[in-house]
CSV table of C-alpha atoms in Angstrom, one decimal:
chain,number,residue,atom,x,y,z
Z,3,MET,CA,0.0,0.0,0.0
Z,4,VAL,CA,2.9,2.4,0.8
Z,5,LYS,CA,4.4,1.8,-2.7
Z,6,ILE,CA,1.0,2.5,-4.3
Z,7,LYS,CA,0.7,5.8,-2.4
Z,8,LYS,CA,4.2,6.7,-3.4
Z,9,LEU,CA,3.4,5.9,-7.0
Z,10,MET,CA,0.3,8.0,-6.9
Z,11,PHE,CA,2.1,10.9,-5.2
Z,12,LYS,CA,4.7,11.0,-7.9
Z,13,ALA,CA,2.2,10.7,-10.7
Z,14,VAL,CA,0.1,13.6,-9.4
Z,15,PHE,CA,2.8,16.1,-8.3
Z,16,ILE,CA,5.7,15.3,-10.8
Z,17,PRO,CA,3.7,13.9,-13.8
Z,18,TRP,CA,6.4,15.0,-16.3
Z,19,LYS,CA,8.6,12.2,-14.9
Z,20,ASN,CA,6.1,9.5,-15.5
Z,21,TYR,CA,8.2,8.1,-18.4
Z,22,ASP,CA,11.3,7.9,-16.4
Z,23,PHE,CA,9.4,6.2,-13.6
Z,24,LEU,CA,7.9,3.7,-16.0
Z,25,GLN,CA,11.2,2.9,-17.5
Z,26,SER,CA,12.7,2.1,-14.1
Z,27,LYS,CA,9.7,0.3,-12.7
Z,28,MET,CA,8.4,-1.6,-15.8
Z,29,VAL,CA,8.3,-4.9,-13.9
Z,30,PRO,CA,5.5,-7.4,-13.3
Z,31,GLY,CA,3.0,-5.9,-10.9
Z,32,LEU,CA,3.1,-2.3,-12.2
Z,33,TRP,CA,-0.1,-2.7,-14.1
Z,34,THR,CA,-1.8,-4.0,-11.0
Z,35,LYS,CA,-0.5,-1.0,-9.0
Z,36,THR,CA,-1.8,1.5,-11.5
Z,37,PHE,CA,-5.2,-0.3,-11.5
Z,38,LEU,CA,-5.3,-0.1,-7.7
Z,39,GLY,CA,-4.5,3.6,-8.0
Z,40,LEU,CA,-7.7,4.1,-10.1
Z,41,ILE,CA,-9.7,2.1,-7.5
Z,42,PHE,CA,-8.3,4.4,-4.8
Z,43,PHE,CA,-9.6,7.5,-6.7
Z,44,GLY,CA,-12.9,5.7,-7.3
Z,45,LEU,CA,-13.2,5.3,-3.5
Z,46,ALA,CA,-12.3,8.9,-2.9
Z,47,PHE,CA,-15.1,10.1,-5.3
Z,48,SER,CA,-17.4,7.5,-3.7
Z,49,LEU,CA,-16.9,9.1,-0.2
Z,50,THR,CA,-17.6,12.6,-1.5
Z,51,SER,CA,-20.7,11.3,-3.3
Z,52,LEU,CA,-21.8,9.6,-0.1
Z,53,ALA,CA,-21.5,12.9,1.8
Z,54,GLN,CA,-23.6,14.7,-0.8
Z,55,ALA,CA,-26.2,11.9,-1.0
Z,56,ALA,CA,-26.4,11.8,2.8
Z,57,THR,CA,-27.1,15.5,3.1
Z,58,GLY,CA,-29.9,15.3,0.6
Z,59,ASN,CA,-28.4,17.3,-2.2
Z,60,PHE,CA,-28.5,16.7,-5.9
Z,61,PRO,CA,-26.4,17.9,-8.9
Z,62,GLY,CA,-26.4,21.6,-9.5
Z,63,ILE,CA,-25.7,21.2,-13.2
Z,64,PRO,CA,-27.7,19.2,-15.8
Z,65,VAL,CA,-27.2,15.4,-15.9
Z,66,ILE,CA,-26.8,13.5,-19.1
Z,67,LEU,CA,-27.4,9.9,-18.0
Z,68,PRO,CA,-31.0,8.8,-17.3
Z,69,LEU,CA,-30.7,8.9,-13.5
Z,70,SER,CA,-33.0,10.7,-11.2
Z,71,LEU,CA,-31.7,13.9,-9.6
Z,72,GLU,CA,-32.8,12.8,-6.1
Z,73,ASN,CA,-30.8,9.6,-6.2
Z,74,TYR,CA,-27.9,10.7,-8.5
Z,75,PHE,CA,-25.2,11.0,-5.9
Z,76,PHE,CA,-26.3,7.6,-4.5
Z,77,TRP,CA,-25.7,6.0,-7.9
Z,78,GLN,CA,-22.5,8.0,-8.4
Z,79,MET,CA,-21.2,6.6,-5.1
Z,80,ILE,CA,-21.8,3.0,-6.2
Z,81,LEU,CA,-20.8,3.3,-9.9
Z,82,VAL,CA,-18.0,5.9,-10.0
Z,83,GLY,CA,-15.3,3.3,-9.4
Z,84,PRO,CA,-16.4,0.8,-12.1
Z,85,TRP,CA,-17.0,3.8,-14.4
Z,86,LEU,CA,-13.5,5.0,-14.0
Z,87,VAL,CA,-12.0,1.6,-14.6
Z,88,LEU,CA,-14.2,1.0,-17.7
Z,89,SER,CA,-13.4,4.4,-19.1
Z,90,TRP,CA,-9.7,3.8,-18.6
Z,91,LEU,CA,-9.8,0.5,-20.4
Z,92,LEU,CA,-11.8,1.9,-23.3
Z,93,VAL,CA,-9.4,4.9,-23.7
Z,94,SER,CA,-6.5,2.5,-23.5
Z,95,LEU,CA,-8.0,0.4,-26.3
Z,96,PHE,CA,-8.7,3.5,-28.3
Z,97,ALA,CA,-5.2,4.8,-27.9
Z,98,ARG,CA,-3.7,1.4,-29.0
Z,99,VAL,CA,-5.9,1.3,-32.1
Z,100,LEU,CA,-4.7,4.9,-33.0
Z,101,LEU,CA,-1.1,4.0,-32.4
Z,102,LEU,CA,-1.3,0.9,-34.6
Z,103,SER,CA,-3.1,2.9,-37.3
Z,104,PHE,CA,-0.2,5.4,-37.2
Z,105,GLY,CA,2.2,2.6,-37.9
Z,106,ALA,CA,3.4,1.6,-34.4
Z,107,ARG,CA,4.4,-2.0,-33.9
Z,108,ALA,CA,4.2,-4.2,-30.8
Z,109,VAL,CA,2.2,-1.8,-28.7
Z,110,SER,CA,1.8,-3.7,-25.4
Z,111,PHE,CA,-1.8,-3.0,-24.1
Z,112,ARG,CA,-0.6,-3.5,-20.4
Z,113,GLN,CA,2.3,-1.0,-20.8
Z,114,LEU,CA,0.1,1.5,-22.7
Z,115,SER,CA,-2.8,1.3,-20.2
Z,116,ALA,CA,-0.3,1.6,-17.2
Z,117,SER,CA,1.2,4.7,-18.9
Z,118,LEU,CA,-2.3,6.2,-19.4
Z,119,SER,CA,-3.4,5.4,-15.9
Z,120,LEU,CA,-0.5,7.2,-14.3
Z,121,SER,CA,-1.1,10.2,-16.6
Z,122,PHE,CA,-4.7,10.3,-15.6
Z,123,TYR,CA,-3.9,10.6,-11.9
Z,124,PRO,CA,-3.3,14.4,-11.9
Z,125,PHE,CA,-6.6,15.0,-13.6
Z,126,LEU,CA,-8.5,12.8,-11.1
Z,127,PHE,CA,-6.8,14.3,-8.0
Z,128,TRP,CA,-7.3,18.0,-8.9
Z,129,LEU,CA,-10.9,17.2,-10.0
Z,130,TRP,CA,-11.5,15.5,-6.7
Z,131,VAL,CA,-10.4,18.4,-4.6
Z,132,PRO,CA,-13.4,20.7,-5.3
Z,133,HIS,CA,-15.6,17.7,-4.9
Z,134,PHE,CA,-14.1,17.2,-1.4
Z,135,ILE,CA,-14.5,20.8,-0.5
Z,136,THR,CA,-18.1,20.7,-1.6
Z,137,ALA,CA,-18.8,17.6,0.5
Z,138,ILE,CA,-17.2,19.2,3.5
Z,139,LEU,CA,-19.4,22.3,3.1
Z,140,TYR,CA,-22.5,20.2,2.9
Z,141,LEU,CA,-21.6,18.2,6.0
Z,142,LEU,CA,-21.0,21.5,7.8
Z,143,GLY,CA,-24.6,22.5,7.1
Z,144,MET,CA,-24.4,24.5,3.9
Z,145,SER,CA,-27.6,24.2,1.8
Z,146,GLN,CA,-27.4,23.6,-1.9
Z,147,LYS,CA,-28.9,27.0,-2.6
Z,148,GLU,CA,-26.1,28.6,-0.5
Z,149,TRP,CA,-23.5,26.6,-2.4
Z,150,VAL,CA,-24.9,27.5,-5.8
Z,151,ASP,CA,-25.0,31.2,-4.8
Z,152,LEU,CA,-21.4,31.0,-3.6
Z,153,LEU,CA,-20.3,29.3,-6.8
Z,154,SER,CA,-22.3,31.6,-9.0
Z,155,GLU,CA,-21.0,34.9,-7.6
Z,156,PRO,CA,-17.6,36.2,-8.8
Z,157,GLY,CA,-15.2,35.9,-6.0
Z,158,TRP,CA,-12.5,33.8,-4.3
Z,159,PHE,CA,-14.7,30.6,-4.1
Z,160,GLN,CA,-15.7,30.7,-7.8
Z,161,THR,CA,-12.1,31.5,-8.8
Z,162,GLY,CA,-10.7,28.7,-6.7
Z,163,TYR,CA,-13.2,26.2,-8.0
Z,164,ILE,CA,-12.5,27.0,-11.6
Z,165,ALA,CA,-8.8,27.0,-10.9
Z,166,PHE,CA,-8.9,23.4,-9.8
Z,167,ILE,CA,-10.8,22.4,-12.9
Z,168,VAL,CA,-8.3,24.2,-15.1
Z,169,LEU,CA,-5.4,22.7,-13.2
Z,170,ALA,CA,-6.9,19.2,-13.5
Z,171,THR,CA,-7.3,19.6,-17.3
Z,172,LEU,CA,-3.9,21.1,-17.9
Z,173,THR,CA,-1.9,18.7,-15.8
Z,174,GLY,CA,-3.7,15.7,-17.2
Z,175,PHE,CA,-3.3,16.8,-20.7
Z,176,LEU,CA,0.4,17.5,-20.3
Z,177,ALA,CA,1.0,14.3,-18.5
Z,178,VAL,CA,-0.6,12.2,-21.2
Z,179,ASN,CA,1.2,14.0,-24.0
Z,180,ILE,CA,4.6,14.0,-22.4
Z,181,THR,CA,4.4,10.3,-21.4
Z,182,LEU,CA,3.2,9.0,-24.8
Z,183,ALA,CA,5.7,11.3,-26.7
Z,184,LYS,CA,8.6,9.9,-24.7
Z,185,ARG,CA,7.4,6.3,-25.2
Z,186,ARG,CA,8.2,6.6,-28.9
Z,187,TRP,CA,5.9,3.9,-30.1
Z,188,THR,CA,5.6,5.9,-33.3
Z,189,LYS,CA,6.5,9.3,-34.7
Z,190,ILE,CA,6.3,12.3,-32.3
Z,191,GLY,CA,3.4,14.0,-34.1
Z,192,ALA,CA,1.3,10.8,-34.2
Z,193,SER,CA,2.1,10.2,-30.5
Z,194,LEU,CA,0.9,13.7,-29.6
Z,195,MET,CA,-2.2,13.3,-31.6
Z,196,THR,CA,-3.0,10.0,-30.0
Z,197,ALA,CA,-2.3,11.4,-26.5
Z,198,SER,CA,-4.5,14.5,-27.1
Z,199,LEU,CA,-7.5,12.5,-28.6
Z,200,SER,CA,-7.2,9.9,-25.8
Z,201,PHE,CA,-7.2,12.6,-23.1
Z,202,ILE,CA,-10.2,14.3,-24.7
Z,203,LEU,CA,-12.1,11.0,-24.8
Z,204,TRP,CA,-11.1,10.3,-21.2
Z,205,CYS,CA,-12.5,13.7,-20.1
Z,206,LEU,CA,-15.7,13.2,-21.9
Z,207,LEU,CA,-16.3,9.8,-20.4
Z,208,VAL,CA,-15.5,10.9,-16.9
Z,209,LEU,CA,-17.5,14.2,-17.0
Z,210,ILE,CA,-20.5,12.5,-18.6
Z,211,PHE,CA,-21.1,10.7,-15.3
Z,212,LEU,CA,-19.2,12.7,-12.6
Z,213,ARG,CA,-21.1,15.5,-11.0
């Protein structure tokens, strides 16, 4: 468990070194550790969803999936972990197909998915922070109307909330691009295109569900 936490810490706070870490740690068991890291993030989002469900709140922005607003956070609590894992596997498969179509050879699905998993950690962590803050405010007694008003009005809270979203997107995007570019499965331009499209797909899949 300590090694997994260390792995996650490095991937979140020094994501530009993912490739170097992968090169030194590409041993049996790394794929499992990256998978467990995703499960950890799934549990983290489940806890914040539990807090929001327990306080009787519902999503403040429109939902896409056919789930009732009243029970949305309950279902999010249960399904967010499997959703993250399924999204990761789909994006990894998508990236592998792209790399092969660009002329790459012998692209190991396990190595590619491990690389993507580590690169997704910064996005998940910084996206989770505002979820955590929201859950704490609800547990402290803030109503949803008060939270919406606080978020809607220009000020420190709105600025901070948006900053975390931007930070999540930028760090995740850069991590995926740097890691895949350094892997050199194919030409640099094709690698960057694969990384960018894969990250966009990842964001869409996660944000379709996560509220």
